[in-house]
XYZ file of C-alpha atoms in Angstrom:
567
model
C -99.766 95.608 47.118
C -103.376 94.958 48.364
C -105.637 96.682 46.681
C -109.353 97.313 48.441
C -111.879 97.240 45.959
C -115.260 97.112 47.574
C -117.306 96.778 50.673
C -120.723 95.806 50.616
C -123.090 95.159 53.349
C -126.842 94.889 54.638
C -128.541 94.659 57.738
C -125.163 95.984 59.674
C -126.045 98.268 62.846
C -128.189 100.464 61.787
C -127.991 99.850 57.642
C -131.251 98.080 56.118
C -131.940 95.125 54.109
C -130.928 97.026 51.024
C -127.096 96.586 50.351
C -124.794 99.530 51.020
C -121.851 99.314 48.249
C -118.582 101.480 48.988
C -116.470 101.760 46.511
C -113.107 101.608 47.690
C -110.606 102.465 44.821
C -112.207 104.779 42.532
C -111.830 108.198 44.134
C -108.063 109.330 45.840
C -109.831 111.063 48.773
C -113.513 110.750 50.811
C -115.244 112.472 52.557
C -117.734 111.280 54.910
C -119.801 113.287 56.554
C -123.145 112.975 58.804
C -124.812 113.852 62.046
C -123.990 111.842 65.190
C -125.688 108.133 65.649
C -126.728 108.953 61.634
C -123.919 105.740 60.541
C -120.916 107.496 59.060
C -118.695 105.486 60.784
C -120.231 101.694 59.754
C -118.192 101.332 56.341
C -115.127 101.625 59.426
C -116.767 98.593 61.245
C -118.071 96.832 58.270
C -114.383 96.251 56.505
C -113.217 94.975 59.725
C -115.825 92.741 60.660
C -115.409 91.758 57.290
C -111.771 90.528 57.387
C -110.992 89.709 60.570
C -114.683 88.669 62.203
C -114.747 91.554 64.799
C -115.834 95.400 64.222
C -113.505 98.178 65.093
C -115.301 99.546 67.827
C -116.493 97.911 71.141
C -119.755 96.507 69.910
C -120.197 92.617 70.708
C -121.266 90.466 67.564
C -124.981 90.124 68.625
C -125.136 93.773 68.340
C -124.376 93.861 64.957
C -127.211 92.945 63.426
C -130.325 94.997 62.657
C -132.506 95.908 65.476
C -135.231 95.838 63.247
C -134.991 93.216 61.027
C -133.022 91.005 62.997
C -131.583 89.129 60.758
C -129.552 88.391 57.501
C -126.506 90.651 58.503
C -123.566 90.185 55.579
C -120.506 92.163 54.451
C -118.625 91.304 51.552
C -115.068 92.747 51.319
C -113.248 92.521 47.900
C -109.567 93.251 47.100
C -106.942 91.916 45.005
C -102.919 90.833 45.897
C -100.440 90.102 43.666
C -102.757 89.704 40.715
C -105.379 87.534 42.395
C -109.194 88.930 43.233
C -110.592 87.990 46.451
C -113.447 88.146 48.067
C -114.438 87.792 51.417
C -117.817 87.258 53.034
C -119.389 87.061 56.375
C -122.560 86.859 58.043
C -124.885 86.402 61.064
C -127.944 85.201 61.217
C -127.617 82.758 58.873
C -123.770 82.465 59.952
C -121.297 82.570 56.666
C -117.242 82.913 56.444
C -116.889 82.557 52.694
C -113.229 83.348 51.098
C -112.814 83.269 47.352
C -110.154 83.793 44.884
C -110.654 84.204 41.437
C -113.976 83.070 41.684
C -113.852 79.937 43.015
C -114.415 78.927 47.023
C -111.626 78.571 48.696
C -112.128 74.534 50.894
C -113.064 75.226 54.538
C -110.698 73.959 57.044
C -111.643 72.093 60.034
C -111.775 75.200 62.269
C -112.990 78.449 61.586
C -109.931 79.855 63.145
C -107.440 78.328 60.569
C -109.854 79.356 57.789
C -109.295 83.002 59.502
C -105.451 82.248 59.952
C -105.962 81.789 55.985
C -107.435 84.526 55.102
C -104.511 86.707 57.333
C -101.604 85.268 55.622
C -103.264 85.960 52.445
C -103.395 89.741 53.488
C -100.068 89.425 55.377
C -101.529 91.918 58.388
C -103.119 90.810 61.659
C -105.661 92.454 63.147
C -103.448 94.838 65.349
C -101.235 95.448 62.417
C -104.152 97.053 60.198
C -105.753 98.893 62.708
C -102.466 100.564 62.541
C -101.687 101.150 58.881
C -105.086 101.558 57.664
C -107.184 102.907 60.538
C -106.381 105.605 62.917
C -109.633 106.551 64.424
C -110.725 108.663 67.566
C -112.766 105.832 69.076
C -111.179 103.141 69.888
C -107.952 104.023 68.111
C -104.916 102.419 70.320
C -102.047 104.085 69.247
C -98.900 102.180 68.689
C -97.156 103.780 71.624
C -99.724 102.225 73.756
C -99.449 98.790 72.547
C -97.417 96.165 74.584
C -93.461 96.104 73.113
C -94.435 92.308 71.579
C -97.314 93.615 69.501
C -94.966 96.664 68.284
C -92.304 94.106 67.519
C -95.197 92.113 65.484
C -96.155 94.989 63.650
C -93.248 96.097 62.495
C -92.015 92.885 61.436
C -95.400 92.767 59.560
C -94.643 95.685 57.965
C -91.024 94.924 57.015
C -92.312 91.611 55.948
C -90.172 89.716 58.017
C -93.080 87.189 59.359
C -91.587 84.450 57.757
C -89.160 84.603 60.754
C -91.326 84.263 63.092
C -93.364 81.765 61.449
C -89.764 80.175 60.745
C -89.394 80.216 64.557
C -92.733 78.874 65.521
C -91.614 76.037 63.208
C -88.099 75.385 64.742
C -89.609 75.405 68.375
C -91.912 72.669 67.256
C -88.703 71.124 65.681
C -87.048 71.725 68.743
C -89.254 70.213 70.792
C -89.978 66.807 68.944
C -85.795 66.593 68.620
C -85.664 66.787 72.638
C -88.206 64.327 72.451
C -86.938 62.451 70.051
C -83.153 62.714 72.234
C -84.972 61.768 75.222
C -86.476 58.747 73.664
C -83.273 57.427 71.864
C -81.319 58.024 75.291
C -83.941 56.029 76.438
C -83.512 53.148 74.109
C -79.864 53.313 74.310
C -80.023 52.706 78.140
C -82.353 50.150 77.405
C -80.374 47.977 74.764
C -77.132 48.662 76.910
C -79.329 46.781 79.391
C -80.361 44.448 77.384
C -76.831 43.189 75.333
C -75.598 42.979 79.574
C -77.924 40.757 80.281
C -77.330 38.478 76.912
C -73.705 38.641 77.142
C -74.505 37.281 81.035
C -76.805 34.866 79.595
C -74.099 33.670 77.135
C -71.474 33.471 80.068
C -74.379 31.239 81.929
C -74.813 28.890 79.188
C -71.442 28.236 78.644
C -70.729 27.569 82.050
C -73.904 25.636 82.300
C -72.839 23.930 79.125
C -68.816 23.484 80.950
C -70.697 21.748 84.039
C -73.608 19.770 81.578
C -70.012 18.230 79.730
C -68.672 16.817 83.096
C -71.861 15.425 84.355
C -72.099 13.959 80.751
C -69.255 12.469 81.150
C -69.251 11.220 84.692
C -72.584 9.397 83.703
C -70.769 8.233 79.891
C -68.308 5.974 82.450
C -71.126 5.353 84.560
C -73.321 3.608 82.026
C -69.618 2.394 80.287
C -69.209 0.553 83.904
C -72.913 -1.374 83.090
C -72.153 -2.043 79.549
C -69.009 -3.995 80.537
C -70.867 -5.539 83.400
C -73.426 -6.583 80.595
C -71.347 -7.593 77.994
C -69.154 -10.208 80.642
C -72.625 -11.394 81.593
C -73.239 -11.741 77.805
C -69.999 -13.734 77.568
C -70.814 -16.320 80.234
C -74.447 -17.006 78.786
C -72.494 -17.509 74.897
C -70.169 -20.287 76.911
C -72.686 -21.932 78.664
C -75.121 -21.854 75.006
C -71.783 -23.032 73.449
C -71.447 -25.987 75.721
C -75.506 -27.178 75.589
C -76.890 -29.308 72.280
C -80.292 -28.546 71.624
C -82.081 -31.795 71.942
C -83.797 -33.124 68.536
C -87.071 -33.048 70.625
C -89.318 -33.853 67.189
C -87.230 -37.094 66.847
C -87.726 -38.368 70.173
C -91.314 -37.658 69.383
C -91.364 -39.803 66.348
C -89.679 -42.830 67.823
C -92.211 -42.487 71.110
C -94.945 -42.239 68.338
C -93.620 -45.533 66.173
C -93.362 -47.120 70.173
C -97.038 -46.187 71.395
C -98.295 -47.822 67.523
C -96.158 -51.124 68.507
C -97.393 -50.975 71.884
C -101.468 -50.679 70.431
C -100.713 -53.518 68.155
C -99.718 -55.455 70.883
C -102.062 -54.862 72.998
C -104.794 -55.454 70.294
C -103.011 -59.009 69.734
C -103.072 -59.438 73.511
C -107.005 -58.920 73.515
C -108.058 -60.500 70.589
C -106.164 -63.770 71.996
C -107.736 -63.796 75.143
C -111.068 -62.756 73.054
C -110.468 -66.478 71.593
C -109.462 -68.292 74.554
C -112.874 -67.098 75.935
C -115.039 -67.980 73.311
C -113.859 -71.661 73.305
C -113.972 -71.964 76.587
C -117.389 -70.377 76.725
C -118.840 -71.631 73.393
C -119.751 -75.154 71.785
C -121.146 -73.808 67.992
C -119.425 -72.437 64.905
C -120.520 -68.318 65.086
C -120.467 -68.658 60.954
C -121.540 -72.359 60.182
C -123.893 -73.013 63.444
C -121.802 -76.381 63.456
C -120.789 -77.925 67.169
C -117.274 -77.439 67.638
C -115.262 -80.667 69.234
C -113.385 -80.411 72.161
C -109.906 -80.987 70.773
C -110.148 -77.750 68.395
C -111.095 -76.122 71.352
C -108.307 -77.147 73.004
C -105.679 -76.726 70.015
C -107.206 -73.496 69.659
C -106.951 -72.579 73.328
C -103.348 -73.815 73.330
C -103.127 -71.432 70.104
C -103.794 -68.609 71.204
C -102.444 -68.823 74.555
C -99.001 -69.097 72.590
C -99.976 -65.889 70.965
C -100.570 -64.004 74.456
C -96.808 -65.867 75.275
C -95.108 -64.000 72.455
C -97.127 -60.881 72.927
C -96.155 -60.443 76.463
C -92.342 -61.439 74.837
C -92.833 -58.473 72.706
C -94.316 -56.054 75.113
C -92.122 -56.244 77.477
C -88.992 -54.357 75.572
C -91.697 -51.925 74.035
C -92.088 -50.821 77.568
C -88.689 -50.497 78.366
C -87.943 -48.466 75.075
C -91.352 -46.409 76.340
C -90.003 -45.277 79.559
C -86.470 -44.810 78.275
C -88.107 -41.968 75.312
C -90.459 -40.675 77.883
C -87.510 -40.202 80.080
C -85.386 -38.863 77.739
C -88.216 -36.260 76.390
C -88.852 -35.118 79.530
C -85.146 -34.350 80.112
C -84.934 -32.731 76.453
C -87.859 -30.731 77.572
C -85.565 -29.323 80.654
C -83.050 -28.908 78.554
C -84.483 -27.060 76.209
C -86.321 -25.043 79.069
C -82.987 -24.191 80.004
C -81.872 -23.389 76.866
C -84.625 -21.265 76.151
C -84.199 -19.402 79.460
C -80.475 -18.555 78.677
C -81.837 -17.308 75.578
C -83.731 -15.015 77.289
C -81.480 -13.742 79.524
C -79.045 -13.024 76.471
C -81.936 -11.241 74.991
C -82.693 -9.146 78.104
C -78.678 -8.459 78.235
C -78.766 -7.293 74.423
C -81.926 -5.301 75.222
C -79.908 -3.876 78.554
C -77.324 -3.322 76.697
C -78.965 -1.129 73.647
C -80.645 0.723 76.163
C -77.530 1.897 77.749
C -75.894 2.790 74.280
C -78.991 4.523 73.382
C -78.752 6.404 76.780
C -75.245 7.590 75.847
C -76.568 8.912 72.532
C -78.947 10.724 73.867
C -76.761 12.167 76.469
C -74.537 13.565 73.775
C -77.743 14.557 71.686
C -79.006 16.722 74.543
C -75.543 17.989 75.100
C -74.717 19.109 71.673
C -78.133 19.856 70.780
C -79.875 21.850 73.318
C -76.724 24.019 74.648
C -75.667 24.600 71.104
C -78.801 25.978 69.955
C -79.450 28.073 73.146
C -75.618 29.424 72.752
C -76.457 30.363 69.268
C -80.032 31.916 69.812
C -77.964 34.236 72.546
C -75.416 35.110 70.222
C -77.714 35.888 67.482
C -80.045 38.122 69.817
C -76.617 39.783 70.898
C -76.113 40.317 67.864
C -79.108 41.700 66.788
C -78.829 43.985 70.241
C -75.529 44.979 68.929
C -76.970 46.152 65.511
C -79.428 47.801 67.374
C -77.517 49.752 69.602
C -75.422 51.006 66.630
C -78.063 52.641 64.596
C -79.583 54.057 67.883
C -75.769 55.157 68.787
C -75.700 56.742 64.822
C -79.097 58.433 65.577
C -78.262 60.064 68.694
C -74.866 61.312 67.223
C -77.425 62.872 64.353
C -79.754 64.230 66.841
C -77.376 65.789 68.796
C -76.337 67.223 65.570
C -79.120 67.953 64.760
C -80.065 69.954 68.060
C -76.712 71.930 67.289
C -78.112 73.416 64.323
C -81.333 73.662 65.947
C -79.515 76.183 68.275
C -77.501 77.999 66.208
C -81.161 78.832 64.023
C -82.774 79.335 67.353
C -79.795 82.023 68.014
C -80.242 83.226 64.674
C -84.410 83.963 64.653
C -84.756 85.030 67.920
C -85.455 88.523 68.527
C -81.721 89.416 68.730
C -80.907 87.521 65.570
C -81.523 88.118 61.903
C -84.961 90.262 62.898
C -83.350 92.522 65.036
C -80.352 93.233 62.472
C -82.818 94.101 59.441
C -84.468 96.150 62.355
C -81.400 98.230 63.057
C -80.864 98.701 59.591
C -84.530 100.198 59.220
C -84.540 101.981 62.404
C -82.680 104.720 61.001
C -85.407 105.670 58.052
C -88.024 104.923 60.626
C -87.073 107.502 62.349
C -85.977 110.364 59.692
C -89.747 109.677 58.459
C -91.292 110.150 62.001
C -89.746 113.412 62.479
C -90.203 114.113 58.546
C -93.725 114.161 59.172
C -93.594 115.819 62.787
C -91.606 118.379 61.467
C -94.316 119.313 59.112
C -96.716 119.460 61.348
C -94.911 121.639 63.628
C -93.155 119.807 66.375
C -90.077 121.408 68.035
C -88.791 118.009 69.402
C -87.750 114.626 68.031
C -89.189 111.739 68.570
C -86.746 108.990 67.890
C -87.582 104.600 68.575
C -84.661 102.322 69.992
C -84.272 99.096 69.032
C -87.082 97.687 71.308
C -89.600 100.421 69.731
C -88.904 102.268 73.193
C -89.594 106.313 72.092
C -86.650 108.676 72.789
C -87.601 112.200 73.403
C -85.290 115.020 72.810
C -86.543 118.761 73.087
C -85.373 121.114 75.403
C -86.293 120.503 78.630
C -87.942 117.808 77.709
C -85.626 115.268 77.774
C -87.152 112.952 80.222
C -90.362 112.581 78.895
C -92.647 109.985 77.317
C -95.145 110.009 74.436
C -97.933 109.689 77.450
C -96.506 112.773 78.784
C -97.495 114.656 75.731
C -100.987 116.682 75.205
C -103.737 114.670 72.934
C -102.704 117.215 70.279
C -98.893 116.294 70.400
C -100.205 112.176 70.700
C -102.440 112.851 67.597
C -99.235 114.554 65.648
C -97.338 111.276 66.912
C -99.720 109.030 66.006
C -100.145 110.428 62.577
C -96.582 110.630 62.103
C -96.406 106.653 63.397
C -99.188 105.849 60.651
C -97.461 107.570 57.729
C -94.234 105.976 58.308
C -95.593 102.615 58.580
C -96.983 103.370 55.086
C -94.585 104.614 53.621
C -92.078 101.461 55.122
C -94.952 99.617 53.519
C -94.712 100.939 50.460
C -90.802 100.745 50.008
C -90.834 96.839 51.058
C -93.852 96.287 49.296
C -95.179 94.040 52.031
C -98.804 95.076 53.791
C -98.464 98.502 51.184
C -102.300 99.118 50.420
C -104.756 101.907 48.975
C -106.651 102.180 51.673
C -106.299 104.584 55.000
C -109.339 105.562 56.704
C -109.630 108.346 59.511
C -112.519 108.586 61.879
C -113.112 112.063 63.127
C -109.213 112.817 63.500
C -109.546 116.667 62.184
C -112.145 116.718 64.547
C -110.516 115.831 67.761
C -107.266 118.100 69.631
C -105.266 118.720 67.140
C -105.057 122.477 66.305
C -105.984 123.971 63.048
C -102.299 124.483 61.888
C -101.593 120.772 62.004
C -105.112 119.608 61.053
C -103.900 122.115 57.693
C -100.971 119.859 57.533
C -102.978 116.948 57.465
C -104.652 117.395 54.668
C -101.770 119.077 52.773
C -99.861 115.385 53.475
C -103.206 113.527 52.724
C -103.689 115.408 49.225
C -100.089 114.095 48.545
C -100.803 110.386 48.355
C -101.649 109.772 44.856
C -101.680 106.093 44.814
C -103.845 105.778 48.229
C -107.568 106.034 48.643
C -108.229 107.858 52.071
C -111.494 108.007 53.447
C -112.350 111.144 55.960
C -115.443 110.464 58.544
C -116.004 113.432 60.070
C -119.203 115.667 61.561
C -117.554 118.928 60.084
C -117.995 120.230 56.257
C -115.518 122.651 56.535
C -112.943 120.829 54.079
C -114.915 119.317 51.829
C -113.009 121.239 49.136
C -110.251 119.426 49.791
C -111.624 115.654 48.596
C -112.118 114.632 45.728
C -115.206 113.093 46.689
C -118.370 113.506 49.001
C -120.484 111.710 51.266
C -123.231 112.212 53.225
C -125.381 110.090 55.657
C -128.633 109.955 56.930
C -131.132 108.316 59.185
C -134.251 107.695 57.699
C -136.757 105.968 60.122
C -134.672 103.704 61.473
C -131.918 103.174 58.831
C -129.146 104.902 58.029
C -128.523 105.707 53.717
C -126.217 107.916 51.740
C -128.378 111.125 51.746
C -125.594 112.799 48.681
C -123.153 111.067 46.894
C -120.787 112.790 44.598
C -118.130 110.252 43.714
């Protein structure tokens, strides 16, 4: 149950810088009276603005504050639910939106409006929902007739506490929504990876085939370069027979024996000139070089004769030596050739050998590339297929459970729409709905019944009357409706235990068209709620007998104050 304790506010419409405190719980029935424009109808706008940020009549926000002092409006609103104590605060000029509970400030959100969704789910009643189980009012009092068929259904469902519903639905369209997305996306996905494993499985198919065609041009150049090899290797063959059949010549001891011939040859030919050095000197000279003795003519010529025998045997000598020269020079230079030759085969075999590795290295690397580069591409495909195939199973898995998942999603959209589970606790309320409706019409003196479908659609049935509507009816019959409306939703309230609170005010309704016998009525059903606390603005004294409490209001200068107070 919610419990109003308290209103307090300053600087409010015509209310001064001095707080105004209402006590909300501590008398069962108020009465407030006062001339008109003198303020007796603020406390009404004061606990609205309060809780829900707006007043109850059609005054914009600017207006609200004090004409005078023009500033420092604020209205505190306390109550307690379910054991906790709240209280609310607003102002303008400084602007405020304070809600506490149990003495400690409840965190701000990011928007004002979700600190205000707060505060409403802590009350459980929108704004339209306690203007019409705690308010019924003669100026600007929209009955519940009047209001569109959704804003019936939402009070009502407020009532019978059956929010969580809705709120229940507002979640499962979100749900709804982010699971089509979520289908949308994995449909997506599947279409692409169905794509994608097509295109590896043809890239698979391509490098096998490519790897099928790489194999026969492997192999058509393997006997190409097989063709060359034995090409090389006969050439090979013929350079071994012709090395086979050749004696490298012993070059170094050619060289040694010309070397022994050219020192015989410079012996001789030293011999040769020292003989003929002789002959000339006794031919040319008559004294010993040593002694400075003459020398006679017969040692000349013995000596002469000497020596000219020497130059005979030299030339004996050199002759042969010469010979022997030009038969090693010969044969060096024909060594030399052959080892020319030689060498040049050598090379040639070399070059073959080299030719030859070449083209077995060309083969290797031929089979390398073959086995290497096709293999690995084949198995990178057949991994990424894999992979792809992995990939398309969990997607396949997750569609199956979104699709499940959008099948329950259905049969709890079926369930919490307005047909489903709402409208069936509905129906079973309907009935008590309406014995309480005509419970309290009956009371008050209606000779017709007023009866709501399913869709909160009224059904009239009175003689001759059959075909009308509650806007048919005179202001008196709408007010006996409209009470009738208020008391039920109370008194629903009270048996679920839901929005059920103490408070009920009534602006100036036993002052409007109602008639005396069911403004007596009134306050016969009004004197019957012992666990409510009703407050009564009115302009007429007439009843104040019948409240437990008094009122009055004033204007003093230019603020309105409670004149007499006896509660």
């Amino acid at each position: 149950m919610i419990v109003f304790e308290r209103c307090t506010f300053k600087n409010f419409l015509s209310t001064g810088n001095q707080p105004t405190v209402i006590e909300l719980n501590r008398v069962p029935s108020i009465l407030i009276t006062g001339q008109n424009g003198a303020g007796k109808s603020t406390l009404l706008d004061a606990i609205t603005f309060g809780i829900y940020g707006k007043p109850y009549r059609n005054i914009n926000k600017p207006q609200l504050v004090n004409t005078v002092n023009e500033k420092g409006l604020e209205v505190i609103v306390e109550f307690s639910k379910n054991g906790d104590s709240y209280k609310v605060l607003r102002g303008v000029k400084p602007t405020k939106f304070e809600i506490w509970r149990n003495g400690e400030l409840l965190a701000h959100d990011a928007a004002a409006k979700d600190y205000q969704k707060r505060l409403e789910d802590i009350l459980g009643l929108n704004y339209k929902a306690f203007c019409q189980i705690v308010i019924l009012g003669s100026a600007r009092y929209q009955s519940f007739m009047d209001i569109s068929p959704n804003d019936r259904r939402t009070i009502i469902e407020e009532i019978l506490d059956i929010t969580v519903f809705t709120k229940m639905n507002n979640v499962l369209k979100t749900k709804t929504t982010n699971n089509e997305l979520e289908l949308r996306e994995a449909d997506y996905q599947k279409t692409i990876i169905e794509n994608k494993i097509g295109e590896q499985e043809k890239n698979i198919s391509r490098i096998i085939k490519r790897s099928n065609e790489s194999d026969k041009k492997i192999e058509e150049e393997k006997a190409r370069i097989d063709l060359q090899l034995m090409k090389v290797d006969e050439k090979i063959q013929k350079v071994d027979e012709k090395l086979s059949e050749m004696v490298d010549p012993d070059l170094n001891s050619l060289h040694d024996q010309m070397s022994t011939v050219k020192v015989q040859g410079h012996e001789i030919q030293q011999r040769k000139r020292a003989a003929e050095d002789r002959i000339v000197f006794y031919q040319m000279t008559n004294e010993c070089e040593t002694c400075k003795q003459d020398i006679p003519d017969h040692v000349k010529e013995e000596q002469i004769i000497i020596q000219q025998s020497e130059l005979s045997q030299v030339e004996k000598q050199r002759q042969p030596l010469a010979e022997e020269y030009n038969s090693l020079q010969e044969q060096i230079t024909e060594a030399e050739k052959l080892r020319k030759f030689i060498q040049a085969i050598n090379t040639k075999r070399s070059e073959l050998l080299t030719e030859k590795k070449g083209l077995k290295d060309l083969i290797s690397t031929l089979e390398s590339s073959k086995n290497k580069t096709d293999a690995e591409d084949l198995e990178t495909a057949r991994k990424e297929l894999e992979e792809s195939e992995a990939k398309r199973l969990k997607l396949n898995r997750q569609y199956i459970e979104l699709t499940e998942e959008k099948h329950y999603l259905e049969i709890c959209k079926h369930l919490l729409k307005d047909e489903g589970i709402k409208s069936k606790i509905i129906k079973q309320y309907l009935p008590l709905m309406n014995q309480l409706i005509n419970k309290y019409l009956d009371r008050m003196g209606a000779n017709y019944s007023f009866t709501l479908d399913e869709h909160f659609n009224e059904v009239i049935k009175s003689r001759y009357r059959d075909n009308f509507s509650y806007s048919s009816f005179s202001e008196g019959e709408k007010s006996r409706i409209d009470l009738a409306l208020i008391f039920t939703w109370r008194e629903i309230a009270k048996t679920k235990n839901s929005v059920n609170t103490n408070l009920l005010i009534m602006d100036e309704i036993g002052d409007s068209s109602m008639d005396g016998e069911g403004t007596d009525v009134l306050w016969e059903i009004l004197s019957e709620s012992n666990d409510s606390n009703i407050f009564v603005i009115s302009h007429r004294t007439s009843n104040i007998e019948k409240f437990s409490s008094h009122i009055e209001i004033e204007k003093q200068g230019n603020f309105s104050k409670i004149k007499n107070s006896k509660y």
